[in-house]
GROMACS .gro file of N, CA and C in nm:
model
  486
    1UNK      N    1  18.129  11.995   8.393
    1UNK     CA    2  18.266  12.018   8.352
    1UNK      C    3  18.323  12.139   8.426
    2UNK      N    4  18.410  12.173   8.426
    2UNK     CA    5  18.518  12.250   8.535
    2UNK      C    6  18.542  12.376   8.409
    3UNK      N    7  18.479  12.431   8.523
    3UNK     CA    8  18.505  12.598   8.434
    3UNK      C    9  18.691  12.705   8.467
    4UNK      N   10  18.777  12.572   8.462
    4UNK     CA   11  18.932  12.625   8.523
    4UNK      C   12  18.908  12.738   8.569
    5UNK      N   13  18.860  12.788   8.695
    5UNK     CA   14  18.839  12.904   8.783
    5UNK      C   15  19.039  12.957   8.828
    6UNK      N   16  19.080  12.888   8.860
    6UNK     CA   17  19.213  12.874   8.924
    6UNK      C   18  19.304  12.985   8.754
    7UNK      N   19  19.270  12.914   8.654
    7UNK     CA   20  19.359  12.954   8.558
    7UNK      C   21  19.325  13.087   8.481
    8UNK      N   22  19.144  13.118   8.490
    8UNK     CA   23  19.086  13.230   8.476
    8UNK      C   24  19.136  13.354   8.496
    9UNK      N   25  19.135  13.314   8.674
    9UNK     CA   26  19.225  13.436   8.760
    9UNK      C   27  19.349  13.484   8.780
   10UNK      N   28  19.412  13.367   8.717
   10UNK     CA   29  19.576  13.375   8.726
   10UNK      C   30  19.547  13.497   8.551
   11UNK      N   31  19.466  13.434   8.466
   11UNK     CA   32  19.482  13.554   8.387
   11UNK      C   33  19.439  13.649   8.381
   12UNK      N   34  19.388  13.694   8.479
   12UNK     CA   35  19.295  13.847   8.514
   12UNK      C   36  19.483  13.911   8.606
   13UNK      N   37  19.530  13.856   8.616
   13UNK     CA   38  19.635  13.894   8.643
   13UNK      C   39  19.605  14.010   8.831
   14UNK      N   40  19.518  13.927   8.894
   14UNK     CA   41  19.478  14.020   9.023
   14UNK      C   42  19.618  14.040   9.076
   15UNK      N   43  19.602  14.173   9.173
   15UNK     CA   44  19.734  14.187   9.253
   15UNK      C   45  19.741  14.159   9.388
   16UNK      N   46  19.644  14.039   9.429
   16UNK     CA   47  19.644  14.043   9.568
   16UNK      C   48  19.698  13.906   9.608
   17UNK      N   49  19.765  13.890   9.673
   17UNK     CA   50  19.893  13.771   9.782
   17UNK      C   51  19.819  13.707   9.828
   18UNK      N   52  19.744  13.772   9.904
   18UNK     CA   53  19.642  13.627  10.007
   18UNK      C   54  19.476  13.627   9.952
   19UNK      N   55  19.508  13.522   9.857
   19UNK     CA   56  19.397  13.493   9.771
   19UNK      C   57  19.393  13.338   9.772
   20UNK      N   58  19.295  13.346   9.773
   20UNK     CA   59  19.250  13.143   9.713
   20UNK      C   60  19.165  13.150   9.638
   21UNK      N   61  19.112  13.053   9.512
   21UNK     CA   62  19.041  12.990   9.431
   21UNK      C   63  18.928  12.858   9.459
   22UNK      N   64  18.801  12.881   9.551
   22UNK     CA   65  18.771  12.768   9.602
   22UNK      C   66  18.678  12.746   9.471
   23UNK      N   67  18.686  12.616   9.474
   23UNK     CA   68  18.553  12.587   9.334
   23UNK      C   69  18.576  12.693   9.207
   24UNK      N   70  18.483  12.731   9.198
   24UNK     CA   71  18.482  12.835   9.093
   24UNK      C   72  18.467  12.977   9.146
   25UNK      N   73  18.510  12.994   9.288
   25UNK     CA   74  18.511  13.146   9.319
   25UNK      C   75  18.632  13.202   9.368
   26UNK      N   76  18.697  13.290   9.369
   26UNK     CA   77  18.847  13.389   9.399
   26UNK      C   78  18.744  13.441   9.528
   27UNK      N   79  18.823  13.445   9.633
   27UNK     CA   80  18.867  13.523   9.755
   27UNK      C   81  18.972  13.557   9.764
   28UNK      N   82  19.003  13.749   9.823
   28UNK     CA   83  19.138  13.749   9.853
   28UNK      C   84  19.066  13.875   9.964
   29UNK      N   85  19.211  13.904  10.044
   29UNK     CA   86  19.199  14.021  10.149
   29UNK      C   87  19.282  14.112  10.109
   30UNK      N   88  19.252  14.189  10.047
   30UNK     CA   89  19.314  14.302   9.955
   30UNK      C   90  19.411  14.403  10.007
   31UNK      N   91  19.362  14.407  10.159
   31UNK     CA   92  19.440  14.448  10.278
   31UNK      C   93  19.451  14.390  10.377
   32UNK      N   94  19.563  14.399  10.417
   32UNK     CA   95  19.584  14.291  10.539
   32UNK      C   96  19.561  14.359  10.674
   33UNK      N   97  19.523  14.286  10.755
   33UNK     CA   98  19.448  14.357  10.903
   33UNK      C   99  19.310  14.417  10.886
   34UNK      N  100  19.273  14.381  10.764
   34UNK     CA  101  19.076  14.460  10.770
   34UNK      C  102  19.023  14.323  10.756
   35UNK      N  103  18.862  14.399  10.797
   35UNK     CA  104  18.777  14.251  10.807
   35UNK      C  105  18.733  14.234  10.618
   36UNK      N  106  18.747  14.321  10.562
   36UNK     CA  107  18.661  14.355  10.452
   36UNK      C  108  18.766  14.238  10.373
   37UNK      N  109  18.649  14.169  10.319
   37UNK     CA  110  18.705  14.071  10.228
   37UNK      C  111  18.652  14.083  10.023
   38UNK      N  112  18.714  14.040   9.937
   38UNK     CA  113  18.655  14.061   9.813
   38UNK      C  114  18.633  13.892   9.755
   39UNK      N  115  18.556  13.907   9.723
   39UNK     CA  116  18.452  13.763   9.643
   39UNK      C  117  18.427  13.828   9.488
   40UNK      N  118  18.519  13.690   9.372
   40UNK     CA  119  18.480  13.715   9.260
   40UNK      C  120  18.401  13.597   9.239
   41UNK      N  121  18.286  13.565   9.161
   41UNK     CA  122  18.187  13.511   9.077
   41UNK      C  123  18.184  13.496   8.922
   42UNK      N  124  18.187  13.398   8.866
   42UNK     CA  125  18.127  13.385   8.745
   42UNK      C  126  17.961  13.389   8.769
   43UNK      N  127  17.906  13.503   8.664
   43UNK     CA  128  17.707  13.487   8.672
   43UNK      C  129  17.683  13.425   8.564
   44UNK      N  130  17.568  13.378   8.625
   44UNK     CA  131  17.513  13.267   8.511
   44UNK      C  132  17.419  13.367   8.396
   45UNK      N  133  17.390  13.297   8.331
   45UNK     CA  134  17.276  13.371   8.215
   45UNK      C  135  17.150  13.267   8.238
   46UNK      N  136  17.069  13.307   8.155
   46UNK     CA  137  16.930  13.219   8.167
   46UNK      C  138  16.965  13.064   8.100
   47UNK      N  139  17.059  13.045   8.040
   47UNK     CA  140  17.110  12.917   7.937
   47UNK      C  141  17.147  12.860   8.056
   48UNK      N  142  17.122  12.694   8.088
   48UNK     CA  143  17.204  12.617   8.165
   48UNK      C  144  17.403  12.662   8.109
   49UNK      N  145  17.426  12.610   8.267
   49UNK     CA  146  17.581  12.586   8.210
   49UNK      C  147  17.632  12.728   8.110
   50UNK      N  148  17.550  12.790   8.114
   50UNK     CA  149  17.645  12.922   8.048
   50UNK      C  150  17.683  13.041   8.163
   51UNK      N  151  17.770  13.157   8.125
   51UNK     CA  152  17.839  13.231   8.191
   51UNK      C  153  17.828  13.362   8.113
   52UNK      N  154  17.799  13.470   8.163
   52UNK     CA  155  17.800  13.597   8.095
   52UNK      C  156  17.864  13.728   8.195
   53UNK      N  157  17.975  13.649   8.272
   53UNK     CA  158  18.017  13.797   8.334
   53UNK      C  159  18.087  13.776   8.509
   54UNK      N  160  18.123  13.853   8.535
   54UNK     CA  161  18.153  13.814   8.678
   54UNK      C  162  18.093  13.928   8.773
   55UNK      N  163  18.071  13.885   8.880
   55UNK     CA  164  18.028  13.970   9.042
   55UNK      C  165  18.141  13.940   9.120
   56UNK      N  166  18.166  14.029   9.149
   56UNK     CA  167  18.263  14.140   9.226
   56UNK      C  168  18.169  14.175   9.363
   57UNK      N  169  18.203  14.161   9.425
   57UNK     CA  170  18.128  14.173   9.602
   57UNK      C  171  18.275  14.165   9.702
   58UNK      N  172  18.201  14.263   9.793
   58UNK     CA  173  18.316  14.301   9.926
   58UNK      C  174  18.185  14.235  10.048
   59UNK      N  175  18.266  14.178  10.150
   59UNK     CA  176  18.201  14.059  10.202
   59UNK      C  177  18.268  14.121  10.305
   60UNK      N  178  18.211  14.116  10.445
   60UNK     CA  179  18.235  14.166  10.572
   60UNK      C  180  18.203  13.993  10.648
   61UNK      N  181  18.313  13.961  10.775
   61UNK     CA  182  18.315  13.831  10.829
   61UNK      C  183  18.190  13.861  10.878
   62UNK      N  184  18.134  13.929  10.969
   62UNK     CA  185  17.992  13.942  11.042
   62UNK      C  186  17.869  13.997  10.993
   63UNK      N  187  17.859  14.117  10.887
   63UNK     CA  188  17.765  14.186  10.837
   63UNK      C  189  17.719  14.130  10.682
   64UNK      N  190  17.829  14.024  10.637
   64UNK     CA  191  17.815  13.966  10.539
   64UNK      C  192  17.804  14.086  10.373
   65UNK      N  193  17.764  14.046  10.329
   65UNK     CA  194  17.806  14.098  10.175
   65UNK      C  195  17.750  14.276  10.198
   66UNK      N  196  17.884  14.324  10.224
   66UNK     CA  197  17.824  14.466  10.194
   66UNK      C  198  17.815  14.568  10.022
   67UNK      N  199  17.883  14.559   9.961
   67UNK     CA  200  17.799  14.571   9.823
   67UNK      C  201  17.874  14.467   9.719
   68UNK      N  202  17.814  14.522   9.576
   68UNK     CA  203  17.873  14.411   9.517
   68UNK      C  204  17.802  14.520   9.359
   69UNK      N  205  17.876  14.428   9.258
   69UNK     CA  206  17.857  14.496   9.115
   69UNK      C  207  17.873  14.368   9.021
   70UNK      N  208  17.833  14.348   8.882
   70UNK     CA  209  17.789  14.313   8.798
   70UNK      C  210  17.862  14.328   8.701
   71UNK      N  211  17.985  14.276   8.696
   71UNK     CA  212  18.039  14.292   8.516
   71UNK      C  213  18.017  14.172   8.384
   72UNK      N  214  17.974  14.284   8.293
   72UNK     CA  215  17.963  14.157   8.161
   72UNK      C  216  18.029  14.165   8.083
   73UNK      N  217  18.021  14.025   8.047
   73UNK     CA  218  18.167  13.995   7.964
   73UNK      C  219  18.135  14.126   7.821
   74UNK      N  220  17.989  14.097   7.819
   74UNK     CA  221  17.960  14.185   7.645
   74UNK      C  222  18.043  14.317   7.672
   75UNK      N  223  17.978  14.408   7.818
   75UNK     CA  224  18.014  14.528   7.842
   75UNK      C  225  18.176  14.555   7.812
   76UNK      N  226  18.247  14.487   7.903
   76UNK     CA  227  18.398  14.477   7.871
   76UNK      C  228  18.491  14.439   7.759
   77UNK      N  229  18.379  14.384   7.659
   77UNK     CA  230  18.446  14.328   7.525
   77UNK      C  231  18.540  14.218   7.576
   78UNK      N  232  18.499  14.104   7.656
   78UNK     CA  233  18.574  14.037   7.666
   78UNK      C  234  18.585  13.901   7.569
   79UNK      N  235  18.459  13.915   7.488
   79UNK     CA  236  18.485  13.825   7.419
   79UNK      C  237  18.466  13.893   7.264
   80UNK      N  238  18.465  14.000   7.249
   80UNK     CA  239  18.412  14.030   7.099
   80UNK      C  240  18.500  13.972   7.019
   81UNK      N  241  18.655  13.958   7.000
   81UNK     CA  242  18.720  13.956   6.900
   81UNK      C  243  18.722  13.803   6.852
   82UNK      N  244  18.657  13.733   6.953
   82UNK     CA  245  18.657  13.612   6.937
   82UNK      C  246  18.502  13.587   6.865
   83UNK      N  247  18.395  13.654   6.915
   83UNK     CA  248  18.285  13.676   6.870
   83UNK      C  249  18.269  13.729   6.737
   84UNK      N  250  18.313  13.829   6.703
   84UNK     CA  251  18.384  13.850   6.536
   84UNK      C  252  18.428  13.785   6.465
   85UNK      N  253  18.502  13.694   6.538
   85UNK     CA  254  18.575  13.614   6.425
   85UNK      C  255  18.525  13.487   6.381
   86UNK      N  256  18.438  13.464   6.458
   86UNK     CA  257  18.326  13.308   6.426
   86UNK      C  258  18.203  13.349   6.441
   87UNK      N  259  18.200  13.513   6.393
   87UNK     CA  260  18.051  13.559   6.315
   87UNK      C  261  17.904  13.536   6.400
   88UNK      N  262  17.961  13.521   6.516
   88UNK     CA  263  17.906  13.541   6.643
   88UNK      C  264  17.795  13.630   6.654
   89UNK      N  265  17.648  13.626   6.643
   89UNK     CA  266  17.552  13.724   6.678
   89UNK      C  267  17.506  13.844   6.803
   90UNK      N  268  17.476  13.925   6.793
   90UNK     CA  269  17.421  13.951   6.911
   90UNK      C  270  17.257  13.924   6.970
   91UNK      N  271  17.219  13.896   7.095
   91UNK     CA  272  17.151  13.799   7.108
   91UNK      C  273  17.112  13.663   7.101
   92UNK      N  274  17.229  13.619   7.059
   92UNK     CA  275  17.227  13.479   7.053
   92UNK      C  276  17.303  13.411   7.196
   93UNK      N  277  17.251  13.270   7.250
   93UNK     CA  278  17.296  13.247   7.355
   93UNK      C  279  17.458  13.218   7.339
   94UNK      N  280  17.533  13.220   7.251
   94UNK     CA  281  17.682  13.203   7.245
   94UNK      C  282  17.717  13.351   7.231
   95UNK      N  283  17.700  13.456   7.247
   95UNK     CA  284  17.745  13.587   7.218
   95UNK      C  285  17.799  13.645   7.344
   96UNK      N  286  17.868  13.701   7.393
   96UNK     CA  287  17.967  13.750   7.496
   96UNK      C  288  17.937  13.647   7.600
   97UNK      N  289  17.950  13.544   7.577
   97UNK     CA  290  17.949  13.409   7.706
   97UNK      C  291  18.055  13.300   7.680
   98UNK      N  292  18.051  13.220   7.737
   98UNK     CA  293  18.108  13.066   7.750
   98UNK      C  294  18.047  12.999   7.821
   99UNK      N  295  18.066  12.874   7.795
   99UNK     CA  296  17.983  12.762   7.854
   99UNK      C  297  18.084  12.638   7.898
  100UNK      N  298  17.974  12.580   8.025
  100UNK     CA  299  18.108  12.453   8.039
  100UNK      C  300  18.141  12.337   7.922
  101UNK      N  301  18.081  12.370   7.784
  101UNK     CA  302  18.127  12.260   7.717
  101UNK      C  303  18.216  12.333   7.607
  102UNK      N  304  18.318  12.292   7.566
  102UNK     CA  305  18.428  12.307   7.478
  102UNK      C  306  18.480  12.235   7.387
  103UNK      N  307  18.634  12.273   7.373
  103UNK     CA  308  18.728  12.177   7.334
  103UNK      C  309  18.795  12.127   7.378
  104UNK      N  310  18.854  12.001   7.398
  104UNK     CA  311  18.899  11.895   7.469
  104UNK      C  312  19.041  11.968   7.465
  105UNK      N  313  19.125  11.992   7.567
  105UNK     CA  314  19.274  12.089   7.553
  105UNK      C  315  19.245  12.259   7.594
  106UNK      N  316  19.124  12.270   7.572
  106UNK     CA  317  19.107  12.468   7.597
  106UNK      C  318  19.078  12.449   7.677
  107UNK      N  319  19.042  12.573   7.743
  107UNK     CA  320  18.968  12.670   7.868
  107UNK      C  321  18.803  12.677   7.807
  108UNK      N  322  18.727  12.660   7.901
  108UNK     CA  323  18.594  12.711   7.820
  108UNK      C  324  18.562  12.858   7.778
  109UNK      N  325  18.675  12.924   7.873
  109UNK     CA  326  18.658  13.089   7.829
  109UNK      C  327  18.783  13.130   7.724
  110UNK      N  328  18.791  13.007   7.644
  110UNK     CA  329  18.922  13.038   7.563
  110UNK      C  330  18.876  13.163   7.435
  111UNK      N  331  18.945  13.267   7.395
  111UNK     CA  332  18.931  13.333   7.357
  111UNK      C  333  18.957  13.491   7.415
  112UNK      N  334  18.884  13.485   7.532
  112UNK     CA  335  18.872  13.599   7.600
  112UNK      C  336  18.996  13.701   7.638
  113UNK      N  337  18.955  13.802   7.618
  113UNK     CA  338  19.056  13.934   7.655
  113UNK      C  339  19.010  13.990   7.812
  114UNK      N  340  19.111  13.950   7.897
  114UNK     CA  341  19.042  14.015   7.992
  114UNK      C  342  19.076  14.143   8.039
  115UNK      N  343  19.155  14.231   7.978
  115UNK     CA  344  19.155  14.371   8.007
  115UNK      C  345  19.092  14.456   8.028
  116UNK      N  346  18.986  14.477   7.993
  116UNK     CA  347  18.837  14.533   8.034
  116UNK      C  348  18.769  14.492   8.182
  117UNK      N  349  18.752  14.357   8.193
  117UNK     CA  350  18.755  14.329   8.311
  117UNK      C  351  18.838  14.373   8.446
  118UNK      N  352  18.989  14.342   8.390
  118UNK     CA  353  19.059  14.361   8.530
  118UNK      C  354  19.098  14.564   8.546
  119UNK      N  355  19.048  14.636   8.464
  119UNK     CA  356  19.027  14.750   8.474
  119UNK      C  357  18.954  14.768   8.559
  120UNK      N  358  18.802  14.755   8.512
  120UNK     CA  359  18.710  14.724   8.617
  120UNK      C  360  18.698  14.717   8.707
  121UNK      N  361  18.765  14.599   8.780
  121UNK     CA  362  18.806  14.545   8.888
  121UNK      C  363  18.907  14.628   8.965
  122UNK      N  364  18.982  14.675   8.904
  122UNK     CA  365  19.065  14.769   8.985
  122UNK      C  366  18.987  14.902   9.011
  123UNK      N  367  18.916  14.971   8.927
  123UNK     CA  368  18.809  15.089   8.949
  123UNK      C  369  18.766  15.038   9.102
  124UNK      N  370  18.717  14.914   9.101
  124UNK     CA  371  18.593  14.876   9.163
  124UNK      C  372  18.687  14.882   9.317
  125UNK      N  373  18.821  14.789   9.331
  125UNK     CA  374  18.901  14.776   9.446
  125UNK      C  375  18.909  14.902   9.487
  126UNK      N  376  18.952  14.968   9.413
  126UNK     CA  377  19.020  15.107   9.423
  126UNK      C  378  18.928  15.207   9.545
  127UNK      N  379  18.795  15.158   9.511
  127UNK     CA  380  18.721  15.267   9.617
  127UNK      C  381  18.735  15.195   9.767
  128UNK      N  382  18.706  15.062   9.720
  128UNK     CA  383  18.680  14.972   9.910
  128UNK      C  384  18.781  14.924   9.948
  129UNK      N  385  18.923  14.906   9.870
  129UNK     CA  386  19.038  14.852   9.947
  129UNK      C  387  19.121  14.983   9.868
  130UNK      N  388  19.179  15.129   9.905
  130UNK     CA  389  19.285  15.187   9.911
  130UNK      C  390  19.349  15.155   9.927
  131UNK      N  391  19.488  15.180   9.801
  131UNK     CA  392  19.588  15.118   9.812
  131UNK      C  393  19.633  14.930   9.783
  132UNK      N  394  19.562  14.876   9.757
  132UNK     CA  395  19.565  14.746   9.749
  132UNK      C  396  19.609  14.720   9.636
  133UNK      N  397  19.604  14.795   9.536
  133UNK     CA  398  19.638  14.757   9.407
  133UNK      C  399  19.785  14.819   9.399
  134UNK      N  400  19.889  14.762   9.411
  134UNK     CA  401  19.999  14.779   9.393
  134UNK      C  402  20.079  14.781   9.239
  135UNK      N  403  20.167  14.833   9.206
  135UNK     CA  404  20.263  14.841   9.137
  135UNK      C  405  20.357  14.716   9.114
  136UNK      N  406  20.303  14.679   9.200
  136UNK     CA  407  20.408  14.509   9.184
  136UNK      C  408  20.295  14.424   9.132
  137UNK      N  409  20.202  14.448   9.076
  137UNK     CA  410  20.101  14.336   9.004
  137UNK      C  411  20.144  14.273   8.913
  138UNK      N  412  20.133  14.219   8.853
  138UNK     CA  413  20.198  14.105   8.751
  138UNK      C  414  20.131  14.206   8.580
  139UNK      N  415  20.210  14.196   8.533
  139UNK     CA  416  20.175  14.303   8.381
  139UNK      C  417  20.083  14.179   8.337
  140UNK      N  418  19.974  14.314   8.273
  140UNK     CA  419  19.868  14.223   8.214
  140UNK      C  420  19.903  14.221   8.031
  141UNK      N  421  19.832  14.132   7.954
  141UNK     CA  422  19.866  14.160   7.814
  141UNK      C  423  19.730  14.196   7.784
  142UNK      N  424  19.710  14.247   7.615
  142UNK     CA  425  19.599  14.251   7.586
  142UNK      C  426  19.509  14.121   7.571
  143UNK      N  427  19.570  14.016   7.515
  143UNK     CA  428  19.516  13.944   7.505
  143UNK      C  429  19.611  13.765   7.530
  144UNK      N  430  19.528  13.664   7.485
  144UNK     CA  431  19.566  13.567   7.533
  144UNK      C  432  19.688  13.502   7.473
  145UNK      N  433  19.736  13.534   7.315
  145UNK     CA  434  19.782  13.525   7.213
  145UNK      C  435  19.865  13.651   7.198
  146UNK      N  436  19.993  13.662   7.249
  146UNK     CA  437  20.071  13.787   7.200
  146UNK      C  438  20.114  13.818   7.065
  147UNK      N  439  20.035  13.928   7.008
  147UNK     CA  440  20.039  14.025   6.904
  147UNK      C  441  20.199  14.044   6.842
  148UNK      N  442  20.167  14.032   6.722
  148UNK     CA  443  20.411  14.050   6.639
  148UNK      C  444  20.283  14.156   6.581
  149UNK      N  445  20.397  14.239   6.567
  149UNK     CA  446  20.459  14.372   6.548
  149UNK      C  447  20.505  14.447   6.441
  150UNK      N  448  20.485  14.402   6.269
  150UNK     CA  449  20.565  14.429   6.183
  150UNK      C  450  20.711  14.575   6.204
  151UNK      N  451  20.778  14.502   6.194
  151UNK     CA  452  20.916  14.596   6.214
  151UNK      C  453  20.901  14.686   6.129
  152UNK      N  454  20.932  14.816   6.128
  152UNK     CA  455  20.929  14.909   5.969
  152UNK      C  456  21.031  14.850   5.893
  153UNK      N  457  21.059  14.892   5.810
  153UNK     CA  458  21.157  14.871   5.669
  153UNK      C  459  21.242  14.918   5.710
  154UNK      N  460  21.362  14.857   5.733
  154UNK     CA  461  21.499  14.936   5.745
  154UNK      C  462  21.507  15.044   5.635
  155UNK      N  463  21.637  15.107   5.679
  155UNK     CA  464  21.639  15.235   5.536
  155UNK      C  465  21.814  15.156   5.541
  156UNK      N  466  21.799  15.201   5.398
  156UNK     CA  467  21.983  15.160   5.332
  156UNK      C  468  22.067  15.255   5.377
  157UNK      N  469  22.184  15.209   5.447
  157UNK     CA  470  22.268  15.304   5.484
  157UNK      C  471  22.297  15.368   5.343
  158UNK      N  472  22.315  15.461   5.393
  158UNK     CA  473  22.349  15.601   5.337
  158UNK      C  474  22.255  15.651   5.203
  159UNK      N  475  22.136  15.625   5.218
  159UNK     CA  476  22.043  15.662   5.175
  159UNK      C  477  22.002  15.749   5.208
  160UNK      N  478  21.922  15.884   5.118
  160UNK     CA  479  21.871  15.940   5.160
  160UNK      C  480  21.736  15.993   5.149
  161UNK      N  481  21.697  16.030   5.231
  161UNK     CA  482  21.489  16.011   5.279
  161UNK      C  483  21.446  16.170   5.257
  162UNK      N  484  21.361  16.227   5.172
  162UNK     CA  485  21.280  16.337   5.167
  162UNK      C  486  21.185  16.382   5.215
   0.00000   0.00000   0.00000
């Protein structure tokens, strides 16, 4: 089953223009005119078909992968609140993961907050592509489901407050 890689990344909200989505991996050139390229990954866990995190690697056309890092979903809290709320264990193979099987209409990573992540990810850009992360990035939310707000209580005109 299709782990929507394409729709993942559109919600990590990256800031880079010349990017593609092949299969299930993001390439983009974070700067334009360098050889240095960035490769995102979903990593697997020991469970078939499960997912616990993404790799982040800067990829050179000739010298090939010059480093690379390890984010998990647990570390980033990308899935706790969803993990909380269906009493989700730790250590158990459904605990800060997703898997390619779901619900027929979702994402298999439905739930997930990826703010932690694309922090991350910008830490991580930030040292090997300067400057790449622009101000024109697309605003991220906290989460997938936008949060209401309770309004305070109006006060009665011409009331008065102690």
């Amino acid at each position: 089953m299709s782990l929507q890689a394409p729709e993942f990344f559109t919600e990590l909200c990256l800031p880079f223009h010349d990017h593609a989505v092949v299969g299930n991996t993001y390439f983009a050139a974070p700067v334009p005119g360098t050889p240095l390229r960035l490769r995102i990954d979903f990593t697997r866990t020991i469970h078939a078909d499960t997912y616990g995190g993404l790799r982040v690697a800067v990829v050179h056309p000739e010298r090939g992968e010059i480093d690379a890092v390890a984010l998990s979903f647990v570390d980033y809290g990308t899935f706790h609140r969803r993990d909380e709320a269906t009493n989700t264990r730790p250590n158990t193979k459904q605990y800060g993961t997703f898997g390619t099987y779901h619900c027929p209409g979702r994402p298999p990573w439905d739930g997930a907050v990826t703010t932690g992540l694309r922090d991350a990810i910008e830490q991580y850009t930030a040292v090997w592509f300067p400057g790449a992360w622009t101000d024109s990035a697309p605003k991220r939310q906290a989460g997938r489901t936008p949060r209401s707000t309770p309004a305070p209580p109006a006060a009665l005109a011409g009331a008065r407050t102690r």
